[in-house]
Short mmCIF file of C-alpha atoms in Angstrom, two decimals:
data_model
loop_
_atom_site.label_atom_id
_atom_site.label_comp_id
_atom_site.label_asym_id
_atom_site.label_seq_id
_atom_site.Cartn_x
_atom_site.Cartn_y
_atom_site.Cartn_z
CA MET K 221 5.97 17.13 3.66
CA LYS K 222 8.60 19.14 5.45
CA ALA K 223 6.15 19.58 8.25
CA PHE K 224 6.71 15.87 9.18
CA PRO K 225 9.41 14.86 11.22
CA SER K 226 12.53 13.32 9.09
CA SER K 227 11.82 9.41 10.38
CA VAL K 228 8.29 10.03 9.13
CA ARG K 229 9.32 11.39 5.67
CA THR K 230 11.64 8.43 5.00
CA VAL K 231 8.70 6.00 5.65
CA ILE K 232 6.38 8.03 3.40
CA ARG K 233 9.11 8.35 0.46
CA LEU K 234 9.85 4.27 0.90
CA LEU K 235 6.29 3.27 1.23
CA GLY K 236 5.64 5.61 -1.67
CA SER K 237 7.92 4.06 -4.19
CA LEU K 238 6.06 0.55 -3.74
CA PRO K 239 3.87 -0.48 -6.65
CA GLY K 240 0.50 0.98 -6.68
CA LEU K 241 1.06 3.47 -3.58
CA GLY K 242 1.64 7.16 -4.11
CA GLU K 243 2.45 9.81 -1.46
CA LYS K 244 -1.12 10.38 -0.45
CA SER K 245 -1.65 6.49 0.45
CA ALA K 246 1.96 6.19 1.81
CA THR K 247 1.09 9.34 4.25
CA ARG K 248 -2.20 7.57 5.11
CA ILE K 249 -0.49 4.37 5.89
CA ALA K 250 2.44 5.90 7.63
CA MET K 251 -0.11 8.04 9.92
CA TYR K 252 -2.30 4.84 10.71
CA LEU K 253 1.26 2.96 11.69
CA ILE K 254 1.99 6.14 14.12
CA GLN K 255 -1.57 5.20 15.67
CA LYS K 256 -1.28 1.54 15.87
CA PRO K 257 0.37 -0.10 19.06
CA GLU K 258 4.13 -0.63 18.52
CA LYS K 259 3.94 -4.36 18.65
CA GLU K 260 1.57 -4.74 15.77
CA VAL K 261 4.09 -2.00 13.74
CA LEU K 262 6.99 -4.26 14.74
CA ALA K 263 5.37 -7.38 13.53
CA LEU K 264 4.86 -6.04 10.20
CA ALA K 265 8.35 -4.65 9.98
CA GLU K 266 9.87 -8.11 11.30
CA ALA K 267 7.74 -10.08 9.05
CA ILE K 268 8.83 -8.32 5.99
CA ILE K 269 12.48 -8.95 7.25
CA LYS K 270 11.93 -12.49 7.96
CA MET K 271 10.29 -13.04 4.37
CA LYS K 272 13.25 -11.27 2.63
CA LYS K 273 15.82 -13.34 4.75
CA SER K 274 14.03 -16.73 4.28
CA VAL K 275 11.98 -16.61 1.18
CA THR K 276 14.20 -18.76 -1.35
CA LEU K 277 13.44 -20.49 -4.81
CA CYS K 278 12.26 -24.16 -4.67
CA LYS K 279 15.34 -26.45 -5.74
CA GLU K 280 12.72 -28.55 -7.88
CA CYS K 281 10.37 -26.26 -9.31
CA PHE K 282 11.80 -22.70 -8.78
CA HIS K 283 8.52 -21.38 -7.18
CA LEU K 284 8.84 -19.43 -3.85
CA ALA K 285 9.79 -21.52 -0.79
CA ASP K 286 10.63 -21.23 2.70
CA ASP K 287 12.72 -24.59 2.88
CA ASP K 288 14.50 -26.23 -0.09
CA LEU K 289 11.23 -27.33 -1.57
CA CYS K 290 8.14 -25.14 -2.05
CA ALA K 291 4.80 -26.51 -0.47
CA ILE K 292 3.82 -27.76 -3.51
CA CYS K 293 6.72 -29.96 -4.13
CA GLN K 294 6.42 -31.21 -0.60
CA ASP K 295 2.69 -32.04 -1.22
CA PRO K 296 2.60 -35.76 -1.64
CA LYS K 297 -0.96 -35.36 -2.94
CA ARG K 298 0.08 -33.48 -5.77
CA ARG K 299 0.44 -35.52 -8.89
CA SER K 300 3.97 -35.78 -9.98
CA ASP K 301 3.56 -36.80 -13.52
CA GLN K 302 2.29 -33.54 -14.71
CA ILE K 303 4.21 -30.65 -14.75
CA CYS K 304 2.78 -27.02 -15.65
CA VAL K 305 5.57 -25.08 -17.03
CA VAL K 306 4.86 -20.93 -16.22
CA GLU K 307 6.65 -17.86 -16.79
CA THR K 308 6.46 -16.63 -13.02
CA THR K 309 5.72 -17.53 -9.33
CA THR K 310 2.51 -15.37 -9.70
CA ASP K 311 1.35 -17.49 -12.69
CA VAL K 312 1.65 -20.52 -10.02
CA ILE K 313 -0.62 -18.78 -7.65
CA ALA K 314 -3.25 -17.80 -10.37
CA ILE K 315 -3.35 -21.22 -11.48
CA GLU K 316 -3.76 -22.48 -7.57
CA GLN K 317 -6.49 -19.91 -7.04
CA SER K 318 -8.37 -21.65 -9.99
CA GLY K 319 -8.21 -24.79 -7.72
CA ILE K 320 -8.50 -26.71 -11.09
CA TYR K 321 -4.71 -28.30 -11.24
CA GLY K 322 -3.69 -31.03 -9.18
CA GLY K 323 0.05 -31.32 -10.63
CA ARG K 324 3.31 -29.82 -10.16
CA TYR K 325 4.93 -26.87 -11.52
CA HIS K 326 8.16 -25.20 -13.22
CA VAL K 327 8.75 -21.61 -13.09
CA LEU K 328 10.97 -20.75 -16.02
CA GLY K 329 11.73 -17.38 -14.45
CA GLY K 330 10.78 -15.34 -17.44
CA VAL K 331 10.44 -15.84 -21.19
CA ILE K 332 12.94 -15.94 -24.42
CA ASN K 333 13.09 -12.23 -24.87
CA PRO K 334 15.84 -11.00 -27.41
CA LEU K 335 15.49 -7.56 -27.09
CA GLU K 336 16.11 -7.82 -23.47
CA ASN K 337 18.98 -10.26 -23.91
CA VAL K 338 17.02 -13.18 -22.57
CA GLY K 339 17.96 -16.20 -24.16
CA PRO K 340 17.00 -19.57 -23.01
CA GLU K 341 19.94 -20.40 -21.23
CA ARG K 342 18.81 -17.48 -18.63
CA LEU K 343 15.78 -19.49 -17.73
CA ASN K 344 15.46 -22.57 -15.69
CA ILE K 345 15.01 -24.99 -18.75
CA GLU K 346 18.10 -27.11 -17.92
CA PRO K 347 16.81 -27.91 -14.56
CA LEU K 348 13.36 -28.87 -16.52
CA LEU K 349 15.11 -31.23 -18.63
CA LYS K 350 16.72 -32.86 -15.42
CA ARG K 351 13.50 -33.37 -13.99
CA ILE K 352 12.33 -34.72 -16.91
CA GLU K 353 15.24 -37.15 -17.30
CA ARG K 354 14.72 -38.47 -13.98
CA GLY K 355 11.43 -40.00 -15.23
CA GLY K 356 7.69 -40.29 -13.87
CA VAL K 357 6.68 -37.30 -15.99
CA GLU K 358 4.01 -37.81 -18.47
CA GLU K 359 2.65 -35.02 -19.49
CA ILE K 360 4.22 -31.33 -19.63
CA ILE K 361 1.39 -28.27 -19.99
CA ILE K 362 3.01 -25.24 -21.27
CA ALA K 363 1.51 -22.61 -19.88
CA THR K 364 3.50 -19.46 -20.75
CA ASN K 365 1.33 -16.56 -21.68
CA PRO K 366 -0.15 -15.94 -25.01
CA THR K 367 2.22 -13.02 -25.84
CA SER K 368 4.89 -13.20 -28.90
CA GLN K 369 7.42 -13.84 -26.38
CA GLY K 370 5.29 -16.23 -24.34
CA GLU K 371 4.66 -18.14 -27.71
CA ALA K 372 8.29 -17.95 -28.78
CA THR K 373 9.13 -19.71 -25.42
CA ALA K 374 6.45 -22.24 -25.73
CA ARG K 375 7.72 -23.15 -29.53
CA TYR K 376 11.20 -23.36 -28.02
CA LEU K 377 9.95 -25.94 -25.35
CA TYR K 378 8.10 -27.79 -27.53
CA ASP K 379 11.21 -28.35 -30.09
CA LEU K 380 13.32 -29.37 -27.24
CA LEU K 381 10.96 -31.68 -25.75
CA LYS K 382 8.98 -33.19 -28.66
CA ASP K 383 10.86 -36.36 -29.15
CA ARG K 384 11.15 -37.31 -25.43
CA GLY K 385 7.92 -39.33 -25.45
CA ILE K 386 5.89 -37.26 -23.43
CA LYS K 387 2.79 -35.81 -23.60
CA LEU K 388 3.18 -31.84 -24.36
CA THR K 389 0.15 -29.52 -24.21
CA ARG K 390 -0.36 -25.78 -24.59
CA ILE K 391 -3.12 -24.15 -22.42
CA GLY K 392 -6.15 -22.78 -24.33
CA VAL K 393 -6.31 -19.38 -26.04
CA GLY K 394 -8.98 -17.83 -26.72
CA ILE K 395 -12.21 -15.49 -25.69
CA PRO K 396 -12.23 -15.38 -22.15
CA ALA K 397 -15.02 -16.74 -20.08
CA GLY K 398 -17.74 -14.04 -19.91
CA GLY K 399 -16.13 -12.12 -23.01
CA ASP K 400 -17.48 -10.62 -25.81
CA ILE K 401 -16.89 -11.67 -29.56
CA LYS K 402 -17.51 -8.12 -30.54
CA TYR K 403 -14.98 -6.74 -28.35
CA ALA K 404 -11.93 -9.34 -28.66
CA ASP K 405 -8.80 -8.09 -30.74
CA PRO K 406 -8.36 -9.87 -34.20
CA LEU K 407 -5.48 -12.05 -32.68
CA THR K 408 -7.45 -13.26 -29.83
CA LEU K 409 -10.39 -14.03 -32.45
CA LYS K 410 -7.84 -15.93 -35.01
CA GLN K 411 -6.60 -17.75 -31.82
CA ALA K 412 -9.88 -18.74 -30.65
CA ILE K 413 -10.99 -20.02 -34.17
CA GLU K 414 -7.80 -21.85 -34.81
CA SER K 415 -8.13 -23.53 -31.37
CA ARG K 416 -11.64 -24.49 -31.97
CA ARG K 417 -12.78 -27.95 -30.64
CA VAL K 418 -15.60 -30.53 -31.91
CA PHE K 419 -18.63 -30.25 -30.11
CA GLN K 420 -19.13 -33.44 -27.82
CA MET Y 230 -2.43 -18.26 -0.96
CA LYS Y 231 -1.64 -21.55 0.46
CA ALA Y 232 0.62 -22.07 -2.38
CA PHE Y 233 2.60 -19.20 -1.05
CA PRO Y 234 5.52 -19.80 1.92
CA SER Y 235 4.46 -19.15 5.19
CA SER Y 236 6.72 -15.99 5.65
CA VAL Y 237 5.31 -14.56 2.51
CA ARG Y 238 1.71 -15.28 3.54
CA THR Y 239 2.56 -13.41 7.04
CA VAL Y 240 3.65 -10.35 5.08
CA ILE Y 241 0.60 -10.39 2.31
CA ARG Y 242 -1.92 -10.70 5.50
CA LEU Y 243 -0.04 -7.97 7.36
CA LEU Y 244 0.20 -5.65 4.66
CA GLY Y 245 -3.63 -6.41 3.43
CA SER Y 246 -4.61 -5.23 6.78
CA LEU Y 247 -3.10 -1.69 6.20
CA PRO Y 248 -5.66 1.15 5.04
CA GLY Y 249 -6.31 0.98 1.15
CA LEU Y 250 -4.56 -2.23 0.70
CA GLY Y 251 -6.51 -5.26 0.01
CA GLU Y 252 -4.93 -8.78 -0.54
CA LYS Y 253 -4.25 -8.21 -4.38
CA SER Y 254 -2.17 -5.01 -3.71
CA ALA Y 255 -0.83 -6.77 -0.66
CA THR Y 256 0.23 -9.81 -2.78
CA ARG Y 257 1.57 -7.50 -5.38
CA ILE Y 258 3.87 -5.61 -2.87
CA ALA Y 259 5.39 -8.79 -1.55
CA MET Y 260 6.09 -10.22 -4.92
CA TYR Y 261 7.78 -6.68 -5.43
CA LEU Y 262 9.86 -6.91 -2.03
CA ILE Y 263 10.99 -10.34 -3.09
CA GLN Y 264 12.49 -9.35 -6.08
CA LYS Y 265 13.91 -5.97 -4.96
CA PRO Y 266 17.72 -6.36 -3.29
CA GLU Y 267 17.71 -7.03 0.32
CA LYS Y 268 19.43 -3.81 1.17
CA GLU Y 269 16.40 -1.86 -0.16
CA VAL Y 270 13.52 -3.98 1.54
CA LEU Y 271 15.50 -3.74 5.07
CA ALA Y 272 15.75 -0.05 4.58
CA LEU Y 273 12.11 0.05 4.62
CA ALA Y 274 11.46 -2.35 7.51
CA GLU Y 275 13.97 -0.11 9.24
CA ALA Y 276 12.48 2.92 8.58
CA ILE Y 277 9.10 1.86 9.84
CA ILE Y 278 10.73 0.57 13.23
CA LYS Y 279 12.70 3.58 13.77
CA MET Y 280 9.70 6.01 13.08
CA LYS Y 281 7.62 3.78 15.43
CA LYS Y 282 10.42 4.20 17.73
CA SER Y 283 11.44 7.72 17.41
CA VAL Y 284 8.15 9.58 16.56
CA THR Y 285 6.79 11.47 19.55
CA LEU Y 286 4.32 14.33 20.02
CA CYS Y 287 5.77 17.95 20.24
CA LYS Y 288 5.68 19.03 23.86
CA GLU Y 289 4.30 22.29 22.64
CA CYS Y 290 1.69 21.81 19.97
CA PHE Y 291 1.15 18.18 20.04
CA HIS Y 292 1.76 17.94 16.41
CA LEU Y 293 4.25 14.72 15.48
CA ALA Y 294 8.10 15.64 16.27
CA ASP Y 295 11.16 13.42 16.33
CA ASP Y 296 12.62 15.65 19.34
CA ASP Y 297 10.83 17.27 22.18
CA LEU Y 298 9.58 20.04 19.75
CA CYS Y 299 8.42 19.67 16.20
CA ALA Y 300 9.87 21.39 13.30
CA ILE Y 301 7.61 23.94 13.07
CA CYS Y 302 7.74 24.80 16.85
CA GLN Y 303 11.51 24.74 16.46
CA ASP Y 304 11.32 26.87 13.34
CA PRO Y 305 12.38 30.55 14.28
CA LYS Y 306 10.75 32.06 11.17
CA ARG Y 307 7.25 31.15 12.23
CA ARG Y 308 4.88 33.85 13.83
CA SER Y 309 4.72 32.68 17.61
CA ASP Y 310 1.81 35.43 18.09
CA GLN Y 311 -0.60 33.23 16.06
CA ILE Y 312 -1.68 29.62 16.81
CA CYS Y 313 -4.08 27.65 14.79
CA VAL Y 314 -5.74 25.09 16.44
CA VAL Y 315 -6.66 21.82 14.71
CA GLU Y 316 -8.06 18.57 15.22
CA THR Y 317 -5.32 16.09 14.33
CA THR Y 318 -1.75 16.26 12.93
CA THR Y 319 -2.83 15.50 9.46
CA ASP Y 320 -4.84 18.92 9.43
CA VAL Y 321 -1.58 20.60 10.17
CA ILE Y 322 -0.26 18.62 6.98
CA ALA Y 323 -3.24 19.84 4.89
CA ILE Y 324 -2.43 23.61 5.80
CA GLU Y 325 1.06 23.33 5.64
CA GLN Y 326 0.80 22.15 2.03
CA SER Y 327 -1.29 25.11 1.02
CA GLY Y 328 1.40 27.19 2.07
CA ILE Y 329 -0.78 30.13 3.24
CA TYR Y 330 -0.12 29.80 7.12
CA GLY Y 331 3.04 31.24 8.87
CA GLY Y 332 2.21 30.94 12.54
CA ARG Y 333 2.39 28.08 14.90
CA TYR Y 334 -0.31 24.98 15.62
CA HIS Y 335 -1.78 23.41 18.38
CA VAL Y 336 -3.43 20.03 17.78
CA LEU Y 337 -6.34 18.91 20.15
CA GLY Y 338 -5.87 15.25 19.43
CA GLY Y 339 -9.55 14.75 18.57
CA VAL Y 340 -13.05 16.75 18.89
CA ILE Y 341 -15.20 16.69 22.16
CA ASN Y 342 -17.61 13.76 21.17
CA PRO Y 343 -20.08 12.55 24.10
CA LEU Y 344 -21.18 9.59 22.03
CA GLU Y 345 -17.64 8.14 22.16
CA ASN Y 346 -17.12 9.35 25.69
CA VAL Y 347 -14.46 12.14 24.86
CA GLY Y 348 -15.00 15.36 26.88
CA PRO Y 349 -12.80 18.28 26.77
CA GLU Y 350 -10.81 16.88 29.34
CA ARG Y 351 -9.23 14.22 26.76
CA LEU Y 352 -8.11 16.78 24.27
CA ASN Y 353 -5.10 18.74 24.73
CA ILE Y 354 -6.94 21.97 25.75
CA GLU Y 355 -5.22 22.43 29.19
CA PRO Y 356 -1.61 22.91 27.67
CA LEU Y 357 -3.16 25.14 25.17
CA LEU Y 358 -4.48 27.31 28.05
CA LYS Y 359 -0.78 27.18 29.53
CA ARG Y 360 0.71 28.30 26.38
CA ILE Y 361 -1.61 31.42 26.36
CA GLU Y 362 -0.79 32.15 30.12
CA ARG Y 363 2.63 32.46 29.24
CA GLY Y 364 1.80 35.32 26.88
CA GLY Y 365 2.91 36.63 23.39
CA VAL Y 366 -0.24 34.98 21.85
CA GLU Y 367 -2.60 37.56 19.71
CA GLU Y 368 -4.87 35.47 17.73
CA ILE Y 369 -6.19 32.06 18.29
CA ILE Y 370 -7.75 30.55 14.84
CA ILE Y 371 -9.90 27.72 15.63
CA ALA Y 372 -9.73 25.24 12.69
CA THR Y 373 -11.75 22.29 14.02
CA ASN Y 374 -13.59 20.80 10.96
CA PRO Y 375 -17.22 21.94 10.26
CA THR Y 376 -19.16 18.90 11.45
CA SER Y 377 -21.52 18.94 14.47
CA GLN Y 378 -18.53 17.72 16.68
CA GLY Y 379 -15.98 20.37 15.28
CA GLU Y 380 -18.34 23.02 15.82
CA ALA Y 381 -19.08 22.13 19.42
CA THR Y 382 -15.45 22.00 20.00
CA ALA Y 383 -15.05 25.39 18.44
CA ARG Y 384 -17.86 26.81 20.50
CA TYR Y 385 -16.56 25.30 23.61
CA LEU Y 386 -12.85 26.84 23.07
CA TYR Y 387 -14.54 30.16 22.06
CA ASP Y 388 -16.55 30.15 25.59
CA LEU Y 389 -13.11 29.15 27.36
CA LEU Y 390 -11.07 32.03 25.69
CA LYS Y 391 -13.42 34.82 24.95
CA ASP Y 392 -12.55 36.91 27.97
CA ARG Y 393 -8.68 36.47 27.62
CA GLY Y 394 -8.22 39.51 25.46
CA ILE Y 395 -7.14 37.57 22.38
CA LYS Y 396 -8.54 37.87 18.69
CA LEU Y 397 -10.49 34.60 18.34
CA THR Y 398 -11.29 33.52 14.57
CA ARG Y 399 -12.84 30.71 13.23
CA ILE Y 400 -11.90 29.46 9.60
CA GLY Y 401 -14.21 30.19 6.84
CA VAL Y 402 -16.81 27.66 5.91
CA GLY Y 403 -18.99 27.78 2.48
CA ILE Y 404 -18.58 26.53 -1.12
CA PRO Y 405 -15.45 24.86 -1.94
CA ALA Y 406 -13.02 26.60 -4.53
CA GLY Y 407 -14.33 25.00 -7.78
CA GLY Y 408 -17.67 23.71 -6.20
CA ASP Y 409 -20.92 24.07 -7.59
CA ILE Y 410 -23.74 25.79 -5.83
CA LYS Y 411 -26.33 23.36 -7.25
CA TYR Y 412 -24.50 20.36 -5.80
CA ALA Y 413 -23.77 22.00 -2.42
CA ASP Y 414 -25.71 20.24 0.53
CA PRO Y 415 -28.40 22.80 2.64
CA LEU Y 416 -26.04 22.81 5.77
CA THR Y 417 -23.05 23.99 3.44
CA LEU Y 418 -25.20 26.56 1.51
CA LYS Y 419 -26.83 27.82 4.90
CA GLN Y 420 -23.36 28.26 6.33
CA ALA Y 421 -21.94 29.80 3.31
CA ILE Y 422 -24.84 32.35 3.08
CA GLU Y 423 -24.19 33.21 6.74
CA SER Y 424 -20.70 33.69 6.29
CA ARG Y 425 -20.97 35.82 3.60
CA ARG Y 426 -18.61 39.05 3.42
CA VAL Y 427 -19.11 42.70 2.15
CA PHE Y 428 -17.45 43.03 -1.22
CA GLN Y 429 -14.34 44.95 -1.10
#
């Protein structure tokens, strides 16, 4: 590393601290950037600066947005009577990539986690209640992860919302598609059996 | 991807075009940058800009440098009577990391490759001759890679330098340390046998 100029060492150190990158891959990327035309390299650096300065959270659903509202909340073709409640913005992306869902989202910004001092008041639950109070919501799909914290958060939301005349659903849990029963852990198996459905 | 704001999509696309990164790892890095304090993210972007604007090639050896001369050419503790001739700047780094070499370098900037229209005039060979003419060089270690182009370049340098009263050496080739003869390719084996040394 000492054989590199200090400006290169700095880039390698900073790139190497990004998730999934170590010193070797950071060095390879730095060498690549040095060889690339200045215009392309500045475009990358400036795109990062622009993203950091412009990205905000959607005022409605707390997903990432460039404007007040995210692309999904701005889209008139999305059903506004369905809200899928997720933990994080990457959950939104995962569900969007499946292409299966046409409603809106609400990003909690985490899960209830007493060990890390995260109570319900730290999550975007108040704004969810306000969205519901404005009316027009017919179904809330609680899509927190099937972990103990995710389940606790789902249960908390269920208790909070159950008397509001809205259909409350929870995403299915069980053996993943393409999975194998003999390799499933006991908890997944238990949940898969509990959430069994009648053949149709 | 459409579910992301356009500023985020741009960063994911540009990061995803870097060597070793695909869309998934680029997305993970973008999400990480969004969560990090603005100061840290700007530091990364600005380090990339600074590197791109300040990194130049050493006027003496063509290794990467922040100034006119690279750190190695500036170091008075390095032997100046030995020059190790390598193909690229990453070869310098690899040899430096071994810690075995205390002389100077000369980076050719490639190898002779007729198929890609790279003749000796496209490499930093003239400046190497000028360094030698200035005097004080006692040994040239030709450390191009043991590929056909690297060998051709080594041979070209040998013919060019053999009558100048300088010791000319070539890095050893053969089975790598920790390697296994039964898995070595025939060419490596041939070279390993040809470059055998007398036991001492």
